[in-house]
Amino acid sequence: MCSSDLNFVVDVAISGPDTQASLIEAKVTDDFSSQFIDKVVPELKPQYASSNPRAVNIYSVAVNTTLVTPDQEPKSWNDVLDPRWRGKLAMDDPRGSGPGGTILSGVEQVLGQEWSAKLSPQKVFFATQAGPIWTGLVRGEYAIFLSGQHTDVIAQKQQGAPVKQVRPAEGVGLTPIAQSLIKGAPHPNAGKLWIDWSLSEKGQQVLDRKST
């Protein structure tokens, strides 16, 4: 089936880089670049002409502050290998794309693949959705969430949950979120206006308020 046989019902696709690349490879996007693209931090500009940046997701260790005292907070990714956390760790399933894979591959690049082998005995709980992990973390079923997203941490704290995101010395995981105009979109002009607005100073301020 070619793209001309498809019935498009959306104007803009917003996703991580892997999905953006798949859409572009399938030739279902238009080459549209926002007028504000030159104001974007160079390192965050997508590699494809038809993809525009929107935001950045930050993934790092999130802890239940009633179970993890300040002196116990992981200062390094190696600290989560401490036997005291065995059976108390949770993580997005690292198989496939997503936060779990982002963290696992990133830490392996810095600390080596042996880090993942050492993580195995910790009996980490894996889930394909972050929701059950957040529920378990807030309830105290888990002490540490290895791939917590910053916007989720903020939302949980605003609801009064005893959670905190910490930054290990080796760094955190970043996933750039991009957006592209769909070829044959039902409202192409509206799609272009949305992309331009979301990259404008006002649009970025609004998006920032929604994530803080």
PDB file of C-alpha atoms in Angstrom:
ATOM      1  CA  MET A   1       0.000   0.000   0.000  1.00  0.00           C
ATOM      2  CA  CYS A   2       1.372   3.433  -0.893  1.00  0.00           C
ATOM      3  CA  SER A   3       0.713   6.707   0.938  1.00  0.00           C
ATOM      4  CA  SER A   4      -1.790   7.812  -1.730  1.00  0.00           C
ATOM      5  CA  ASP A   5      -4.059   4.896  -0.730  1.00  0.00           C
ATOM      6  CA  LEU A   6      -4.269   6.071   2.873  1.00  0.00           C
ATOM      7  CA  ASN A   7      -6.925   8.275   4.445  1.00  0.00           C
ATOM      8  CA  PHE A   8      -5.229  10.786   6.713  1.00  0.00           C
ATOM      9  CA  VAL A   9      -7.256  12.106   9.645  1.00  0.00           C
ATOM     10  CA  VAL A  10      -4.545  14.114  11.434  1.00  0.00           C
ATOM     11  CA  ASP A  11      -2.575  17.189  10.449  1.00  0.00           C
ATOM     12  CA  VAL A  12       0.530  16.846  12.610  1.00  0.00           C
ATOM     13  CA  ALA A  13       2.351  13.824  14.013  1.00  0.00           C
ATOM     14  CA  ILE A  14       4.145  14.364  17.331  1.00  0.00           C
ATOM     15  CA  SER A  15       6.541  11.646  18.501  1.00  0.00           C
ATOM     16  CA  GLY A  16      10.038  10.598  19.383  1.00  0.00           C
ATOM     17  CA  PRO A  17      12.817  10.340  16.775  1.00  0.00           C
ATOM     18  CA  ASP A  18      12.279   6.667  15.891  1.00  0.00           C
ATOM     19  CA  THR A  19       8.629   7.163  14.962  1.00  0.00           C
ATOM     20  CA  GLN A  20       9.439  10.372  13.100  1.00  0.00           C
ATOM     21  CA  ALA A  21      12.054   8.518  11.079  1.00  0.00           C
ATOM     22  CA  SER A  22       9.562   5.749  10.250  1.00  0.00           C
ATOM     23  CA  LEU A  23       6.947   8.265   9.071  1.00  0.00           C
ATOM     24  CA  ILE A  24       9.476  10.057   6.916  1.00  0.00           C
ATOM     25  CA  GLU A  25      10.756   6.776   5.480  1.00  0.00           C
ATOM     26  CA  ALA A  26       7.156   5.842   4.630  1.00  0.00           C
ATOM     27  CA  LYS A  27       6.872   9.194   2.809  1.00  0.00           C
ATOM     28  CA  VAL A  28       3.738  10.309   4.627  1.00  0.00           C
ATOM     29  CA  THR A  29       5.148  13.661   5.755  1.00  0.00           C
ATOM     30  CA  ASP A  30       5.598  16.974   3.972  1.00  0.00           C
ATOM     31  CA  ASP A  31       8.839  18.955   3.956  1.00  0.00           C
ATOM     32  CA  PHE A  32       7.750  21.844   6.169  1.00  0.00           C
ATOM     33  CA  SER A  33      10.164  23.716   8.424  1.00  0.00           C
ATOM     34  CA  SER A  34       8.970  26.282  10.925  1.00  0.00           C
ATOM     35  CA  GLN A  35       9.979  29.899  10.466  1.00  0.00           C
ATOM     36  CA  PHE A  36      11.455  29.670  13.984  1.00  0.00           C
ATOM     37  CA  ILE A  37      13.709  26.681  13.266  1.00  0.00           C
ATOM     38  CA  ASP A  38      16.849  28.838  13.339  1.00  0.00           C
ATOM     39  CA  LYS A  39      16.125  29.803  16.950  1.00  0.00           C
ATOM     40  CA  VAL A  40      16.248  26.202  18.122  1.00  0.00           C
ATOM     41  CA  VAL A  41      19.292  24.997  20.055  1.00  0.00           C
ATOM     42  CA  PRO A  42      21.477  23.467  17.286  1.00  0.00           C
ATOM     43  CA  GLU A  43      21.919  20.147  19.109  1.00  0.00           C
ATOM     44  CA  LEU A  44      18.129  19.721  19.273  1.00  0.00           C
ATOM     45  CA  LYS A  45      17.366  20.279  15.606  1.00  0.00           C
ATOM     46  CA  PRO A  46      16.026  17.096  13.943  1.00  0.00           C
ATOM     47  CA  GLN A  47      18.132  15.602  11.190  1.00  0.00           C
ATOM     48  CA  TYR A  48      15.196  15.534   8.776  1.00  0.00           C
ATOM     49  CA  ALA A  49      13.924  18.563   6.831  1.00  0.00           C
ATOM     50  CA  SER A  50      10.295  17.588   7.384  1.00  0.00           C
ATOM     51  CA  SER A  51      10.629  17.216  11.150  1.00  0.00           C
ATOM     52  CA  ASN A  52      10.422  20.130  13.588  1.00  0.00           C
ATOM     53  CA  PRO A  53      11.429  20.034  17.263  1.00  0.00           C
ATOM     54  CA  ARG A  54       8.809  20.527  19.966  1.00  0.00           C
ATOM     55  CA  ALA A  55      10.167  19.563  23.386  1.00  0.00           C
ATOM     56  CA  VAL A  56      12.640  17.349  25.225  1.00  0.00           C
ATOM     57  CA  ASN A  57      11.705  14.585  27.667  1.00  0.00           C
ATOM     58  CA  ILE A  58      14.099  14.023  30.562  1.00  0.00           C
ATOM     59  CA  TYR A  59      14.324  10.528  32.046  1.00  0.00           C
ATOM     60  CA  SER A  60      16.151   9.801  35.271  1.00  0.00           C
ATOM     61  CA  VAL A  61      15.922   8.123  38.646  1.00  0.00           C
ATOM     62  CA  ALA A  62      12.744   8.949  40.580  1.00  0.00           C
ATOM     63  CA  VAL A  63      12.521   7.974  44.229  1.00  0.00           C
ATOM     64  CA  ASN A  64       9.848   7.588  46.877  1.00  0.00           C
ATOM     65  CA  THR A  65      11.090  10.076  49.461  1.00  0.00           C
ATOM     66  CA  THR A  66       9.531   8.175  52.356  1.00  0.00           C
ATOM     67  CA  LEU A  67      11.603   5.099  51.477  1.00  0.00           C
ATOM     68  CA  VAL A  68      14.761   6.752  50.159  1.00  0.00           C
ATOM     69  CA  THR A  69      16.302   9.296  52.505  1.00  0.00           C
ATOM     70  CA  PRO A  70      18.478  12.114  51.109  1.00  0.00           C
ATOM     71  CA  ASP A  71      21.674  10.318  52.094  1.00  0.00           C
ATOM     72  CA  GLN A  72      20.469   7.183  50.255  1.00  0.00           C
ATOM     73  CA  GLU A  73      19.575   8.915  46.979  1.00  0.00           C
ATOM     74  CA  PRO A  74      21.572   7.394  44.077  1.00  0.00           C
ATOM     75  CA  LYS A  75      24.493   9.697  43.318  1.00  0.00           C
ATOM     76  CA  SER A  76      25.612   7.360  40.534  1.00  0.00           C
ATOM     77  CA  TRP A  77      23.850   4.795  38.361  1.00  0.00           C
ATOM     78  CA  ASN A  78      26.047   2.251  40.131  1.00  0.00           C
ATOM     79  CA  ASP A  79      24.312   3.077  43.406  1.00  0.00           C
ATOM     80  CA  VAL A  80      21.087   1.378  42.280  1.00  0.00           C
ATOM     81  CA  LEU A  81      23.064  -1.878  42.183  1.00  0.00           C
ATOM     82  CA  ASP A  82      23.302  -1.825  45.989  1.00  0.00           C
ATOM     83  CA  PRO A  83      21.689  -5.029  47.356  1.00  0.00           C
ATOM     84  CA  ARG A  84      19.481  -2.905  49.643  1.00  0.00           C
ATOM     85  CA  TRP A  85      17.382  -2.029  46.565  1.00  0.00           C
ATOM     86  CA  ARG A  86      16.889  -5.627  45.408  1.00  0.00           C
ATOM     87  CA  GLY A  87      13.213  -6.143  44.610  1.00  0.00           C
ATOM     88  CA  LYS A  88      12.511  -2.434  45.094  1.00  0.00           C
ATOM     89  CA  LEU A  89      13.370  -1.156  41.608  1.00  0.00           C
ATOM     90  CA  ALA A  90      11.039  -0.582  38.661  1.00  0.00           C
ATOM     91  CA  MET A  91      11.630   0.470  35.062  1.00  0.00           C
ATOM     92  CA  ASP A  92       9.872   0.899  31.737  1.00  0.00           C
ATOM     93  CA  ASP A  93      10.419  -2.259  29.688  1.00  0.00           C
ATOM     94  CA  PRO A  94      13.689  -1.594  27.809  1.00  0.00           C
ATOM     95  CA  ARG A  95      12.797  -3.914  24.932  1.00  0.00           C
ATOM     96  CA  GLY A  96      11.968  -1.661  21.994  1.00  0.00           C
ATOM     97  CA  SER A  97      11.919   2.135  21.972  1.00  0.00           C
ATOM     98  CA  GLY A  98      10.954   4.163  25.007  1.00  0.00           C
ATOM     99  CA  PRO A  99      12.322   5.428  28.352  1.00  0.00           C
ATOM    100  CA  GLY A 100      13.615   2.052  29.490  1.00  0.00           C
ATOM    101  CA  GLY A 101      15.681   1.542  26.364  1.00  0.00           C
ATOM    102  CA  THR A 102      16.909   5.134  26.528  1.00  0.00           C
ATOM    103  CA  ILE A 103      18.214   4.686  30.057  1.00  0.00           C
ATOM    104  CA  LEU A 104      19.649   1.202  29.567  1.00  0.00           C
ATOM    105  CA  SER A 105      21.521   2.019  26.349  1.00  0.00           C
ATOM    106  CA  GLY A 106      22.740   5.346  27.737  1.00  0.00           C
ATOM    107  CA  VAL A 107      24.107   3.892  30.956  1.00  0.00           C
ATOM    108  CA  GLU A 108      25.748   1.040  29.042  1.00  0.00           C
ATOM    109  CA  GLN A 109      27.546   3.571  26.847  1.00  0.00           C
ATOM    110  CA  VAL A 110      28.959   5.278  29.920  1.00  0.00           C
ATOM    111  CA  LEU A 111      29.509   2.378  32.338  1.00  0.00           C
ATOM    112  CA  GLY A 112      29.691  -0.560  29.947  1.00  0.00           C
ATOM    113  CA  GLN A 113      27.352  -3.449  29.158  1.00  0.00           C
ATOM    114  CA  GLU A 114      28.403  -5.189  32.341  1.00  0.00           C
ATOM    115  CA  TRP A 115      26.221  -2.670  34.200  1.00  0.00           C
ATOM    116  CA  SER A 116      23.081  -4.309  32.797  1.00  0.00           C
ATOM    117  CA  ALA A 117      24.379  -7.733  33.841  1.00  0.00           C
ATOM    118  CA  LYS A 118      24.854  -6.434  37.379  1.00  0.00           C
ATOM    119  CA  LEU A 119      21.337  -4.971  37.327  1.00  0.00           C
ATOM    120  CA  SER A 120      19.744  -8.339  36.603  1.00  0.00           C
ATOM    121  CA  PRO A 121      20.072  -9.765  40.166  1.00  0.00           C
ATOM    122  CA  GLN A 122      18.233  -6.686  41.482  1.00  0.00           C
ATOM    123  CA  LYS A 123      14.927  -8.237  40.320  1.00  0.00           C
ATOM    124  CA  VAL A 124      13.690  -5.094  38.596  1.00  0.00           C
ATOM    125  CA  PHE A 125       9.954  -4.874  37.898  1.00  0.00           C
ATOM    126  CA  PHE A 126       9.365  -4.039  34.215  1.00  0.00           C
ATOM    127  CA  ALA A 127       6.148  -2.605  32.757  1.00  0.00           C
ATOM    128  CA  THR A 128       5.183  -1.568  29.241  1.00  0.00           C
ATOM    129  CA  GLN A 129       3.346   1.479  30.619  1.00  0.00           C
ATOM    130  CA  ALA A 130       4.607   3.981  33.181  1.00  0.00           C
ATOM    131  CA  GLY A 131       1.242   4.292  34.947  1.00  0.00           C
ATOM    132  CA  PRO A 132       1.465   1.085  37.013  1.00  0.00           C
ATOM    133  CA  ILE A 133       5.015   1.951  38.028  1.00  0.00           C
ATOM    134  CA  TRP A 134       4.027   5.399  39.265  1.00  0.00           C
ATOM    135  CA  THR A 135       1.151   3.874  41.211  1.00  0.00           C
ATOM    136  CA  GLY A 136       3.527   1.388  42.804  1.00  0.00           C
ATOM    137  CA  LEU A 137       6.173   4.029  43.530  1.00  0.00           C
ATOM    138  CA  VAL A 138       3.675   6.343  45.246  1.00  0.00           C
ATOM    139  CA  ARG A 139       2.264   3.454  47.291  1.00  0.00           C
ATOM    140  CA  GLY A 140       5.735   2.396  48.347  1.00  0.00           C
ATOM    141  CA  GLU A 141       5.718  -0.905  46.468  1.00  0.00           C
ATOM    142  CA  TYR A 142       8.923   0.281  44.784  1.00  0.00           C
ATOM    143  CA  ALA A 143      11.520   2.637  46.178  1.00  0.00           C
ATOM    144  CA  ILE A 144      13.154   3.677  42.906  1.00  0.00           C
ATOM    145  CA  PHE A 145      11.863   4.182  39.360  1.00  0.00           C
ATOM    146  CA  LEU A 146      14.857   3.985  37.018  1.00  0.00           C
ATOM    147  CA  SER A 147      13.280   5.726  34.014  1.00  0.00           C
ATOM    148  CA  GLY A 148      10.927   8.341  35.460  1.00  0.00           C
ATOM    149  CA  GLN A 149       9.945  11.159  33.089  1.00  0.00           C
ATOM    150  CA  HIS A 150      10.304  14.690  34.432  1.00  0.00           C
ATOM    151  CA  THR A 151       6.767  15.783  33.499  1.00  0.00           C
ATOM    152  CA  ASP A 152       5.333  12.776  35.365  1.00  0.00           C
ATOM    153  CA  VAL A 153       7.431  13.624  38.420  1.00  0.00           C
ATOM    154  CA  ILE A 154       6.069  17.182  38.371  1.00  0.00           C
ATOM    155  CA  ALA A 155       2.481  15.979  37.983  1.00  0.00           C
ATOM    156  CA  GLN A 156       2.857  13.483  40.839  1.00  0.00           C
ATOM    157  CA  LYS A 157       4.389  16.100  43.150  1.00  0.00           C
ATOM    158  CA  GLN A 158       1.592  18.529  42.363  1.00  0.00           C
ATOM    159  CA  GLN A 159      -0.828  15.844  43.556  1.00  0.00           C
ATOM    160  CA  GLY A 160       1.088  15.544  46.815  1.00  0.00           C
ATOM    161  CA  ALA A 161       2.936  12.303  46.053  1.00  0.00           C
ATOM    162  CA  PRO A 162       6.195  11.691  47.984  1.00  0.00           C
ATOM    163  CA  VAL A 163       8.409  11.524  44.898  1.00  0.00           C
ATOM    164  CA  LYS A 164      11.533  13.265  43.663  1.00  0.00           C
ATOM    165  CA  GLN A 165      13.691  13.050  40.559  1.00  0.00           C
ATOM    166  CA  VAL A 166      17.449  12.869  41.099  1.00  0.00           C
ATOM    167  CA  ARG A 167      20.348  13.260  38.686  1.00  0.00           C
ATOM    168  CA  PRO A 168      23.126  10.663  38.858  1.00  0.00           C
ATOM    169  CA  ALA A 169      26.651  11.930  38.232  1.00  0.00           C
ATOM    170  CA  GLU A 170      26.910  10.169  34.854  1.00  0.00           C
ATOM    171  CA  GLY A 171      23.886  12.049  33.508  1.00  0.00           C
ATOM    172  CA  VAL A 172      20.251  11.522  32.549  1.00  0.00           C
ATOM    173  CA  GLY A 173      18.399  10.288  29.480  1.00  0.00           C
ATOM    174  CA  LEU A 174      17.033  12.751  26.922  1.00  0.00           C
ATOM    175  CA  THR A 175      14.515  12.109  24.159  1.00  0.00           C
ATOM    176  CA  PRO A 176      13.818  14.947  21.718  1.00  0.00           C
ATOM    177  CA  ILE A 177      10.142  15.115  20.761  1.00  0.00           C
ATOM    178  CA  ALA A 178       9.539  16.284  17.201  1.00  0.00           C
ATOM    179  CA  GLN A 179       6.538  17.048  15.005  1.00  0.00           C
ATOM    180  CA  SER A 180       5.919  16.845  11.290  1.00  0.00           C
ATOM    181  CA  LEU A 181       3.184  17.899   8.889  1.00  0.00           C
ATOM    182  CA  ILE A 182       1.341  14.947   7.387  1.00  0.00           C
ATOM    183  CA  LYS A 183       1.184  14.784   3.598  1.00  0.00           C
ATOM    184  CA  GLY A 184      -2.429  15.066   2.494  1.00  0.00           C
ATOM    185  CA  ALA A 185      -3.469  16.418   5.899  1.00  0.00           C
ATOM    186  CA  PRO A 186      -7.128  17.540   6.083  1.00  0.00           C
ATOM    187  CA  HIS A 187      -6.110  20.937   7.501  1.00  0.00           C
ATOM    188  CA  PRO A 188      -2.545  21.610   6.294  1.00  0.00           C
ATOM    189  CA  ASN A 189      -2.589  25.339   7.024  1.00  0.00           C
ATOM    190  CA  ALA A 190      -3.773  24.724  10.572  1.00  0.00           C
ATOM    191  CA  GLY A 191      -0.998  22.166  10.961  1.00  0.00           C
ATOM    192  CA  LYS A 192       1.613  24.671   9.813  1.00  0.00           C
ATOM    193  CA  LEU A 193       0.229  27.320  12.168  1.00  0.00           C
ATOM    194  CA  TRP A 194       0.368  24.850  15.073  1.00  0.00           C
ATOM    195  CA  ILE A 195       3.989  23.931  14.410  1.00  0.00           C
ATOM    196  CA  ASP A 196       4.973  27.589  14.058  1.00  0.00           C
ATOM    197  CA  TRP A 197       3.096  28.559  17.220  1.00  0.00           C
ATOM    198  CA  SER A 198       4.586  25.732  19.294  1.00  0.00           C
ATOM    199  CA  LEU A 199       8.097  26.860  18.348  1.00  0.00           C
ATOM    200  CA  SER A 200       7.400  30.566  18.874  1.00  0.00           C
ATOM    201  CA  GLU A 201       8.471  32.227  22.118  1.00  0.00           C
ATOM    202  CA  LYS A 202       4.867  32.371  23.328  1.00  0.00           C
ATOM    203  CA  GLY A 203       4.215  28.748  22.409  1.00  0.00           C
ATOM    204  CA  GLN A 204       7.332  27.556  24.200  1.00  0.00           C
ATOM    205  CA  GLN A 205       6.362  29.540  27.290  1.00  0.00           C
ATOM    206  CA  VAL A 206       2.945  27.861  27.320  1.00  0.00           C
ATOM    207  CA  LEU A 207       4.469  24.392  26.871  1.00  0.00           C
ATOM    208  CA  ASP A 208       6.970  25.159  29.629  1.00  0.00           C
ATOM    209  CA  ARG A 209       4.196  26.127  32.058  1.00  0.00           C
ATOM    210  CA  LYS A 210       2.425  22.835  31.331  1.00  0.00           C
ATOM    211  CA  SER A 211       5.546  20.835  32.271  1.00  0.00           C
ATOM    212  CA  THR A 212       6.615  22.703  35.423  1.00  0.00           C
TER     213      THR A 212
END
